[in-house]
Amino acid sequence: MITTSNLQKLFTTEEVETTALNGIDMTIKDGEFVAIMGPSGCGKSTLLNILGLLDNPSTGSYNFYGTEVGDMSERQRAQLRKGNIGFVFQSFNLIDELTVFENVELPLLYLKTPAAERKEKVDRALERMNMMHRRNHFPQQLSGGQQQRVAIARAVVAKPKLILADEPTGNLDSANGEDVMKLLQELNEEGTTIAMVTHSPYDAGFAHRTVNLFDGKIVTENFHV
Ligand code: ADP
Ligand code: MG
């Protein structure tokens, strides 16, 4: 389970101070699939980045599976991320210089998984995402839908507890978007907890509930049946 309590995030630049998050109390239970929606600039990505230990809150607390992470250093957060969290982004964020296989292998290299086991796990993830035939290609040789399937393979290869997806279908046409949503739904049904930012009510329909943000606050929440 992950729980935030009165989470605040302030960004200060030379000219302006922005309150990106203004008191977020949120719990995501194991096995849940939660959609986060709201207008541009309301704090969705900031929240997802904090939930994913990519950033820390300015004030408030965040409990990640029993560990209080609010005050952790960047290094400690990176250590805790390993193997526990998988990310999927709108822009895929694959490394252009690495092949499909090498991109998916990265989380396992961070975990110092032995080579034979890495190969087996990467192959399994690529098969699952129907990308085995492209294992030696580079990201730029793939379509958007294929790149996102590789990114999902990378997100799941180390079997994380939690997947965070920031507008995962934002750069895809509707057919590829639907494929990606079905893959996320399958992973959730197998037990992976998912928090996903989306602008699409259709995509949100794959989740168990939607949390609506406005101006850094949770304004409404609706449960889907
Ligand atoms: P959303 O994902 O909902 O569109 P964001 O979480 O990206 O919104 O941003 C929330 C607010 O915080 C916006 O006003 C944005 O400009 C600001 N913000 C986000 N990241 C930074 C940053 N690194 N530095 C300064 N301001 C930021
Ligand atoms: Mg965003």
PDB file of C-alpha atoms and ligand atoms in Angstrom:
ATOM      1  CA  MET A   1       0.000   0.000   0.000  1.00  0.00           C
ATOM      2  CA  ILE A   2       1.141   3.553  -0.643  1.00  0.00           C
ATOM      3  CA  THR A   3      -0.210   6.511   1.300  1.00  0.00           C
ATOM      4  CA  THR A   4       0.380  10.219   1.090  1.00  0.00           C
ATOM      5  CA  SER A   5      -0.629  12.615   3.803  1.00  0.00           C
ATOM      6  CA  ASN A   6      -0.958  16.359   3.268  1.00  0.00           C
ATOM      7  CA  LEU A   7       1.580  16.199   0.471  1.00  0.00           C
ATOM      8  CA  GLN A   8       2.755  19.574  -0.811  1.00  0.00           C
ATOM      9  CA  LYS A   9       5.130  20.403  -3.601  1.00  0.00           C
ATOM     10  CA  LEU A  10       6.503  23.849  -4.256  1.00  0.00           C
ATOM     11  CA  PHE A  11       8.667  24.719  -7.218  1.00  0.00           C
ATOM     12  CA  THR A  12      10.714  27.871  -6.772  1.00  0.00           C
ATOM     13  CA  THR A  13      12.468  29.535  -9.661  1.00  0.00           C
ATOM     14  CA  GLU A  14      14.016  33.029  -9.714  1.00  0.00           C
ATOM     15  CA  GLU A  15      10.776  34.724 -10.684  1.00  0.00           C
ATOM     16  CA  VAL A  16       7.949  32.516  -9.528  1.00  0.00           C
ATOM     17  CA  GLU A  17       6.899  30.159  -6.840  1.00  0.00           C
ATOM     18  CA  THR A  18       4.439  27.484  -7.960  1.00  0.00           C
ATOM     19  CA  THR A  19       2.428  25.322  -5.608  1.00  0.00           C
ATOM     20  CA  ALA A  20       2.127  22.230  -7.777  1.00  0.00           C
ATOM     21  CA  LEU A  21       0.577  20.061  -5.058  1.00  0.00           C
ATOM     22  CA  ASN A  22      -1.406  21.541  -2.211  1.00  0.00           C
ATOM     23  CA  GLY A  23      -2.330  18.913   0.346  1.00  0.00           C
ATOM     24  CA  ILE A  24      -2.774  15.524  -1.292  1.00  0.00           C
ATOM     25  CA  ASP A  25      -4.131  12.705   0.881  1.00  0.00           C
ATOM     26  CA  MET A  26      -4.220   9.584  -1.187  1.00  0.00           C
ATOM     27  CA  THR A  27      -4.020   5.847  -0.586  1.00  0.00           C
ATOM     28  CA  ILE A  28      -3.503   3.259  -3.277  1.00  0.00           C
ATOM     29  CA  LYS A  29      -4.083  -0.293  -2.123  1.00  0.00           C
ATOM     30  CA  ASP A  30      -2.244  -3.316  -3.450  1.00  0.00           C
ATOM     31  CA  GLY A  31      -3.817  -4.546  -6.654  1.00  0.00           C
ATOM     32  CA  GLU A  32      -5.640  -1.295  -7.381  1.00  0.00           C
ATOM     33  CA  PHE A  33      -5.681   0.462 -10.760  1.00  0.00           C
ATOM     34  CA  VAL A  34      -6.139   4.197 -10.273  1.00  0.00           C
ATOM     35  CA  ALA A  35      -6.547   6.858 -12.948  1.00  0.00           C
ATOM     36  CA  ILE A  36      -5.511  10.441 -12.215  1.00  0.00           C
ATOM     37  CA  MET A  37      -7.188  13.131 -14.295  1.00  0.00           C
ATOM     38  CA  GLY A  38      -7.412  16.912 -14.374  1.00  0.00           C
ATOM     39  CA  PRO A  39      -6.582  19.936 -16.531  1.00  0.00           C
ATOM     40  CA  SER A  40      -3.093  20.645 -17.792  1.00  0.00           C
ATOM     41  CA  GLY A  41      -0.845  22.064 -15.082  1.00  0.00           C
ATOM     42  CA  CYS A  42      -2.938  20.823 -12.134  1.00  0.00           C
ATOM     43  CA  GLY A  43      -0.104  18.685 -10.735  1.00  0.00           C
ATOM     44  CA  LYS A  44      -0.708  15.216 -12.182  1.00  0.00           C
ATOM     45  CA  SER A  45       2.853  14.538 -13.348  1.00  0.00           C
ATOM     46  CA  THR A  46       4.285  16.073 -10.181  1.00  0.00           C
ATOM     47  CA  LEU A  47       2.167  13.691  -8.098  1.00  0.00           C
ATOM     48  CA  LEU A  48       3.103  10.677 -10.227  1.00  0.00           C
ATOM     49  CA  ASN A  49       6.809  11.549 -10.002  1.00  0.00           C
ATOM     50  CA  ILE A  50       6.606  11.743  -6.223  1.00  0.00           C
ATOM     51  CA  LEU A  51       4.648   8.482  -6.002  1.00  0.00           C
ATOM     52  CA  GLY A  52       7.349   6.961  -8.221  1.00  0.00           C
ATOM     53  CA  LEU A  53      10.195   8.260  -6.025  1.00  0.00           C
ATOM     54  CA  LEU A  54      11.602  10.382  -8.841  1.00  0.00           C
ATOM     55  CA  ASP A  55      11.057  13.500  -6.759  1.00  0.00           C
ATOM     56  CA  ASN A  56      10.410  14.304  -3.113  1.00  0.00           C
ATOM     57  CA  PRO A  57       7.594  16.324  -1.578  1.00  0.00           C
ATOM     58  CA  SER A  58       8.276  19.759  -0.067  1.00  0.00           C
ATOM     59  CA  THR A  59       6.202  18.893   2.989  1.00  0.00           C
ATOM     60  CA  GLY A  60       3.869  16.124   4.069  1.00  0.00           C
ATOM     61  CA  SER A  61       4.550  12.433   4.222  1.00  0.00           C
ATOM     62  CA  TYR A  62       4.667   9.591   1.774  1.00  0.00           C
ATOM     63  CA  ASN A  63       4.651   6.016   2.964  1.00  0.00           C
ATOM     64  CA  PHE A  64       5.828   3.540   0.328  1.00  0.00           C
ATOM     65  CA  TYR A  65       4.989  -0.038   1.332  1.00  0.00           C
ATOM     66  CA  GLY A  66       5.838   0.652   4.967  1.00  0.00           C
ATOM     67  CA  THR A  67       8.832   2.920   4.365  1.00  0.00           C
ATOM     68  CA  GLU A  68       8.589   6.648   5.044  1.00  0.00           C
ATOM     69  CA  VAL A  69      10.219   8.313   2.040  1.00  0.00           C
ATOM     70  CA  GLY A  70       9.468  12.014   2.535  1.00  0.00           C
ATOM     71  CA  ASP A  71      12.949  12.853   3.764  1.00  0.00           C
ATOM     72  CA  MET A  72      15.008  10.370   1.806  1.00  0.00           C
ATOM     73  CA  SER A  73      17.959  11.477  -0.297  1.00  0.00           C
ATOM     74  CA  GLU A  74      17.889  11.073  -4.057  1.00  0.00           C
ATOM     75  CA  ARG A  75      20.257   8.141  -3.735  1.00  0.00           C
ATOM     76  CA  GLN A  76      18.074   6.355  -1.187  1.00  0.00           C
ATOM     77  CA  ARG A  77      15.021   6.885  -3.354  1.00  0.00           C
ATOM     78  CA  ALA A  78      16.839   5.463  -6.392  1.00  0.00           C
ATOM     79  CA  GLN A  79      17.770   2.403  -4.347  1.00  0.00           C
ATOM     80  CA  LEU A  80      14.161   1.889  -3.281  1.00  0.00           C
ATOM     81  CA  ARG A  81      12.879   2.329  -6.862  1.00  0.00           C
ATOM     82  CA  LYS A  82      14.946  -0.552  -8.182  1.00  0.00           C
ATOM     83  CA  GLY A  83      12.819  -3.576  -8.908  1.00  0.00           C
ATOM     84  CA  ASN A  84       9.854  -2.023  -7.091  1.00  0.00           C
ATOM     85  CA  ILE A  85       8.585   0.505  -9.616  1.00  0.00           C
ATOM     86  CA  GLY A  86       8.152   0.483 -13.373  1.00  0.00           C
ATOM     87  CA  PHE A  87       7.509   3.655 -15.370  1.00  0.00           C
ATOM     88  CA  VAL A  88       5.700   4.212 -18.650  1.00  0.00           C
ATOM     89  CA  PHE A  89       5.728   7.691 -20.208  1.00  0.00           C
ATOM     90  CA  GLN A  90       3.840   9.399 -23.016  1.00  0.00           C
ATOM     91  CA  SER A  91       7.073   9.887 -24.967  1.00  0.00           C
ATOM     92  CA  PHE A  92       8.249   6.267 -24.402  1.00  0.00           C
ATOM     93  CA  ASN A  93      11.669   7.451 -23.088  1.00  0.00           C
ATOM     94  CA  LEU A  94      13.642   4.640 -24.665  1.00  0.00           C
ATOM     95  CA  ILE A  95      17.377   5.087 -25.121  1.00  0.00           C
ATOM     96  CA  ASP A  96      18.018   5.579 -28.849  1.00  0.00           C
ATOM     97  CA  GLU A  97      21.574   4.187 -28.743  1.00  0.00           C
ATOM     98  CA  LEU A  98      20.449   0.878 -27.240  1.00  0.00           C
ATOM     99  CA  THR A  99      18.636  -1.953 -28.980  1.00  0.00           C
ATOM    100  CA  VAL A 100      15.195  -3.108 -27.934  1.00  0.00           C
ATOM    101  CA  PHE A 101      16.786  -5.969 -25.979  1.00  0.00           C
ATOM    102  CA  GLU A 102      19.263  -3.651 -24.251  1.00  0.00           C
ATOM    103  CA  ASN A 103      16.567  -1.133 -23.315  1.00  0.00           C
ATOM    104  CA  VAL A 104      14.469  -3.821 -21.654  1.00  0.00           C
ATOM    105  CA  GLU A 105      17.540  -5.291 -19.952  1.00  0.00           C
ATOM    106  CA  LEU A 106      18.401  -2.028 -18.112  1.00  0.00           C
ATOM    107  CA  PRO A 107      16.361  -2.548 -14.913  1.00  0.00           C
ATOM    108  CA  LEU A 108      17.944  -5.985 -14.522  1.00  0.00           C
ATOM    109  CA  LEU A 109      21.447  -4.550 -14.952  1.00  0.00           C
ATOM    110  CA  TYR A 110      20.673  -2.080 -12.148  1.00  0.00           C
ATOM    111  CA  LEU A 111      19.624  -5.052 -10.016  1.00  0.00           C
ATOM    112  CA  LYS A 112      22.835  -6.921 -10.931  1.00  0.00           C
ATOM    113  CA  THR A 113      20.839  -9.878 -12.218  1.00  0.00           C
ATOM    114  CA  PRO A 114      23.152 -12.557 -13.717  1.00  0.00           C
ATOM    115  CA  ALA A 115      23.405 -12.600 -17.535  1.00  0.00           C
ATOM    116  CA  ALA A 116      21.583 -15.880 -18.188  1.00  0.00           C
ATOM    117  CA  GLU A 117      18.670 -14.849 -16.002  1.00  0.00           C
ATOM    118  CA  ARG A 118      18.617 -11.405 -17.668  1.00  0.00           C
ATOM    119  CA  LYS A 119      18.326 -12.967 -21.097  1.00  0.00           C
ATOM    120  CA  GLU A 120      15.520 -15.246 -19.998  1.00  0.00           C
ATOM    121  CA  LYS A 121      13.560 -12.432 -18.352  1.00  0.00           C
ATOM    122  CA  VAL A 122      14.038  -9.973 -21.221  1.00  0.00           C
ATOM    123  CA  ASP A 123      12.984 -12.606 -23.762  1.00  0.00           C
ATOM    124  CA  ARG A 124       9.905 -13.400 -21.722  1.00  0.00           C
ATOM    125  CA  ALA A 125       8.931  -9.724 -21.427  1.00  0.00           C
ATOM    126  CA  LEU A 126       9.466  -9.168 -25.163  1.00  0.00           C
ATOM    127  CA  GLU A 127       7.428 -12.236 -26.059  1.00  0.00           C
ATOM    128  CA  ARG A 128       4.677 -11.042 -23.785  1.00  0.00           C
ATOM    129  CA  MET A 129       4.627  -7.659 -25.559  1.00  0.00           C
ATOM    130  CA  ASN A 130       4.874  -9.337 -28.959  1.00  0.00           C
ATOM    131  CA  MET A 131       8.186  -7.594 -29.695  1.00  0.00           C
ATOM    132  CA  MET A 132      10.588 -10.539 -29.829  1.00  0.00           C
ATOM    133  CA  HIS A 133      11.007 -10.161 -33.609  1.00  0.00           C
ATOM    134  CA  ARG A 134      12.340  -6.622 -33.024  1.00  0.00           C
ATOM    135  CA  ARG A 135      14.801  -7.422 -30.267  1.00  0.00           C
ATOM    136  CA  ASN A 136      17.848  -6.232 -32.244  1.00  0.00           C
ATOM    137  CA  HIS A 137      16.209  -3.118 -33.665  1.00  0.00           C
ATOM    138  CA  PHE A 138      16.765   0.389 -32.369  1.00  0.00           C
ATOM    139  CA  PRO A 139      13.861   2.512 -31.039  1.00  0.00           C
ATOM    140  CA  GLN A 140      13.871   4.868 -34.047  1.00  0.00           C
ATOM    141  CA  GLN A 141      13.190   1.889 -36.326  1.00  0.00           C
ATOM    142  CA  LEU A 142       9.906   1.176 -34.550  1.00  0.00           C
ATOM    143  CA  SER A 143       6.421   2.677 -34.704  1.00  0.00           C
ATOM    144  CA  GLY A 144       5.056   4.555 -31.685  1.00  0.00           C
ATOM    145  CA  GLY A 145       2.895   1.626 -30.657  1.00  0.00           C
ATOM    146  CA  GLN A 146       5.891  -0.711 -30.832  1.00  0.00           C
ATOM    147  CA  GLN A 147       8.061   1.697 -28.842  1.00  0.00           C
ATOM    148  CA  GLN A 148       5.436   1.856 -26.122  1.00  0.00           C
ATOM    149  CA  ARG A 149       5.239  -1.938 -25.978  1.00  0.00           C
ATOM    150  CA  VAL A 150       9.032  -2.024 -25.528  1.00  0.00           C
ATOM    151  CA  ALA A 151       8.703   0.601 -22.777  1.00  0.00           C
ATOM    152  CA  ILE A 152       6.094  -1.566 -21.053  1.00  0.00           C
ATOM    153  CA  ALA A 153       8.385  -4.590 -21.370  1.00  0.00           C
ATOM    154  CA  ARG A 154      11.110  -2.528 -19.685  1.00  0.00           C
ATOM    155  CA  ALA A 155       8.661  -1.419 -16.968  1.00  0.00           C
ATOM    156  CA  VAL A 156       7.617  -4.979 -16.124  1.00  0.00           C
ATOM    157  CA  VAL A 157      10.792  -6.999 -16.690  1.00  0.00           C
ATOM    158  CA  ALA A 158      11.837  -6.868 -13.032  1.00  0.00           C
ATOM    159  CA  LYS A 159       8.291  -7.654 -11.860  1.00  0.00           C
ATOM    160  CA  PRO A 160       7.672  -4.421  -9.942  1.00  0.00           C
ATOM    161  CA  LYS A 161       4.900  -4.056  -7.361  1.00  0.00           C
ATOM    162  CA  LEU A 162       3.848  -0.747  -8.830  1.00  0.00           C
ATOM    163  CA  ILE A 163       3.584   0.631 -12.345  1.00  0.00           C
ATOM    164  CA  LEU A 164       3.263   4.366 -12.899  1.00  0.00           C
ATOM    165  CA  ALA A 165       2.104   5.512 -16.303  1.00  0.00           C
ATOM    166  CA  ASP A 166       2.004   9.188 -17.346  1.00  0.00           C
ATOM    167  CA  GLU A 167      -0.378   9.563 -20.306  1.00  0.00           C
ATOM    168  CA  PRO A 168       0.781   6.231 -21.786  1.00  0.00           C
ATOM    169  CA  THR A 169      -1.525   6.515 -24.809  1.00  0.00           C
ATOM    170  CA  GLY A 170      -0.979  10.245 -25.364  1.00  0.00           C
ATOM    171  CA  ASN A 171       1.197   9.783 -28.462  1.00  0.00           C
ATOM    172  CA  LEU A 172      -0.641   6.784 -29.913  1.00  0.00           C
ATOM    173  CA  ASP A 173      -3.511   6.330 -32.323  1.00  0.00           C
ATOM    174  CA  SER A 174      -6.644   4.755 -30.906  1.00  0.00           C
ATOM    175  CA  ALA A 175      -5.870   1.169 -31.970  1.00  0.00           C
ATOM    176  CA  ASN A 176      -2.383   1.217 -30.430  1.00  0.00           C
ATOM    177  CA  GLY A 177      -3.734   3.068 -27.401  1.00  0.00           C
ATOM    178  CA  GLU A 178      -6.292   0.350 -26.868  1.00  0.00           C
ATOM    179  CA  ASP A 179      -3.564  -2.331 -27.077  1.00  0.00           C
ATOM    180  CA  VAL A 180      -1.527  -0.514 -24.446  1.00  0.00           C
ATOM    181  CA  MET A 181      -4.538  -0.166 -22.148  1.00  0.00           C
ATOM    182  CA  LYS A 182      -5.359  -3.861 -22.490  1.00  0.00           C
ATOM    183  CA  LEU A 183      -1.768  -4.770 -21.604  1.00  0.00           C
ATOM    184  CA  LEU A 184      -1.915  -2.547 -18.522  1.00  0.00           C
ATOM    185  CA  GLN A 185      -5.241  -4.087 -17.552  1.00  0.00           C
ATOM    186  CA  GLU A 186      -3.808  -7.616 -17.894  1.00  0.00           C
ATOM    187  CA  LEU A 187      -0.819  -6.692 -15.738  1.00  0.00           C
ATOM    188  CA  ASN A 188      -3.194  -5.271 -13.136  1.00  0.00           C
ATOM    189  CA  GLU A 189      -5.308  -8.422 -13.197  1.00  0.00           C
ATOM    190  CA  GLU A 190      -2.139 -10.388 -12.480  1.00  0.00           C
ATOM    191  CA  GLY A 191      -1.618  -8.324  -9.329  1.00  0.00           C
ATOM    192  CA  THR A 192       0.433  -5.266 -10.317  1.00  0.00           C
ATOM    193  CA  THR A 193      -0.767  -2.029  -8.762  1.00  0.00           C
ATOM    194  CA  ILE A 194      -1.115   0.758 -11.332  1.00  0.00           C
ATOM    195  CA  ALA A 195      -1.450   4.534 -11.110  1.00  0.00           C
ATOM    196  CA  MET A 196      -1.986   6.189 -14.475  1.00  0.00           C
ATOM    197  CA  VAL A 197      -2.340   9.817 -15.512  1.00  0.00           C
ATOM    198  CA  THR A 198      -4.645  10.250 -18.470  1.00  0.00           C
ATOM    199  CA  HIS A 199      -6.677  12.838 -20.355  1.00  0.00           C
ATOM    200  CA  SER A 200      -8.869  10.142 -21.829  1.00  0.00           C
ATOM    201  CA  PRO A 201     -12.111   9.160 -20.068  1.00  0.00           C
ATOM    202  CA  TYR A 202     -12.038   6.013 -22.181  1.00  0.00           C
ATOM    203  CA  ASP A 203      -8.634   4.992 -20.781  1.00  0.00           C
ATOM    204  CA  ALA A 204      -9.725   5.926 -17.260  1.00  0.00           C
ATOM    205  CA  GLY A 205     -12.549   3.413 -17.703  1.00  0.00           C
ATOM    206  CA  PHE A 206      -9.955   0.629 -17.473  1.00  0.00           C
ATOM    207  CA  ALA A 207      -9.139   1.701 -13.896  1.00  0.00           C
ATOM    208  CA  HIS A 208     -11.042   0.913 -10.688  1.00  0.00           C
ATOM    209  CA  ARG A 209     -11.405   4.558  -9.787  1.00  0.00           C
ATOM    210  CA  THR A 210     -10.543   8.022 -10.999  1.00  0.00           C
ATOM    211  CA  VAL A 211      -9.035  10.716  -8.825  1.00  0.00           C
ATOM    212  CA  ASN A 212      -9.652  14.216 -10.212  1.00  0.00           C
ATOM    213  CA  LEU A 213      -7.112  16.924  -9.470  1.00  0.00           C
ATOM    214  CA  PHE A 214      -7.534  20.664  -9.775  1.00  0.00           C
ATOM    215  CA  ASP A 215      -4.958  23.246  -8.738  1.00  0.00           C
ATOM    216  CA  GLY A 216      -2.875  20.746  -6.805  1.00  0.00           C
ATOM    217  CA  LYS A 217      -5.775  19.307  -4.844  1.00  0.00           C
ATOM    218  CA  ILE A 218      -7.994  16.246  -5.109  1.00  0.00           C
ATOM    219  CA  VAL A 219     -11.451  17.606  -5.908  1.00  0.00           C
ATOM    220  CA  THR A 220     -13.505  14.510  -6.640  1.00  0.00           C
ATOM    221  CA  GLU A 221     -13.092  10.800  -6.850  1.00  0.00           C
ATOM    222  CA  ASN A 222     -15.283   8.319  -8.650  1.00  0.00           C
ATOM    223  CA  PHE A 223     -15.348   4.564  -8.501  1.00  0.00           C
ATOM    224  CA  HIS A 224     -16.012   2.553 -11.640  1.00  0.00           C
ATOM    225  CA  VAL A 225     -18.019  -0.623 -11.472  1.00  0.00           C
TER     226      VAL A 225
HETATM  227  P1  ADP B   1       0.236  18.298 -15.200  1.00  0.00           P
HETATM  228  O1  ADP B   1       1.023  17.040 -15.325  1.00  0.00           O
HETATM  229  O2  ADP B   1      -1.054  18.126 -14.456  1.00  0.00           O
HETATM  230  O3  ADP B   1       0.003  18.980 -16.497  1.00  0.00           O
HETATM  231  P2  ADP B   1       2.555  19.226 -13.716  1.00  0.00           P
HETATM  232  O4  ADP B   1       2.552  18.339 -12.526  1.00  0.00           O
HETATM  233  O5  ADP B   1       3.534  18.931 -14.772  1.00  0.00           O
HETATM  234  O6  ADP B   1       1.083  19.329 -14.306  1.00  0.00           O
HETATM  235  O7  ADP B   1       2.825  20.732 -13.227  1.00  0.00           O
HETATM  236  C1  ADP B   1       2.118  21.342 -12.160  1.00  0.00           C
HETATM  237  C2  ADP B   1       2.606  22.765 -11.983  1.00  0.00           C
HETATM  238  O8  ADP B   1       3.944  22.758 -11.503  1.00  0.00           O
HETATM  239  C3  ADP B   1       2.603  23.568 -13.274  1.00  0.00           C
HETATM  240  O9  ADP B   1       2.264  24.901 -12.959  1.00  0.00           O
HETATM  241  C4  ADP B   1       4.051  23.474 -13.719  1.00  0.00           C
HETATM  242  O10 ADP B   1       4.403  24.588 -14.486  1.00  0.00           O
HETATM  243  C5  ADP B   1       4.801  23.433 -12.422  1.00  0.00           C
HETATM  244  N1  ADP B   1       6.049  22.662 -12.505  1.00  0.00           N
HETATM  245  C6  ADP B   1       6.152  21.329 -12.779  1.00  0.00           C
HETATM  246  N2  ADP B   1       7.437  20.928 -12.753  1.00  0.00           N
HETATM  247  C7  ADP B   1       8.175  22.037 -12.460  1.00  0.00           C
HETATM  248  C8  ADP B   1       9.579  22.283 -12.288  1.00  0.00           C
HETATM  249  N3  ADP B   1      10.469  21.302 -12.393  1.00  0.00           N
HETATM  250  N4  ADP B   1       9.961  23.547 -11.998  1.00  0.00           N
HETATM  251  C9  ADP B   1       9.059  24.548 -11.865  1.00  0.00           C
HETATM  252  N5  ADP B   1       7.729  24.393 -12.017  1.00  0.00           N
HETATM  253  C10 ADP B   1       7.284  23.153 -12.310  1.00  0.00           C
HETATM  254 MG    MG B   2       1.763  16.046 -17.020  1.00  0.00          MG
END
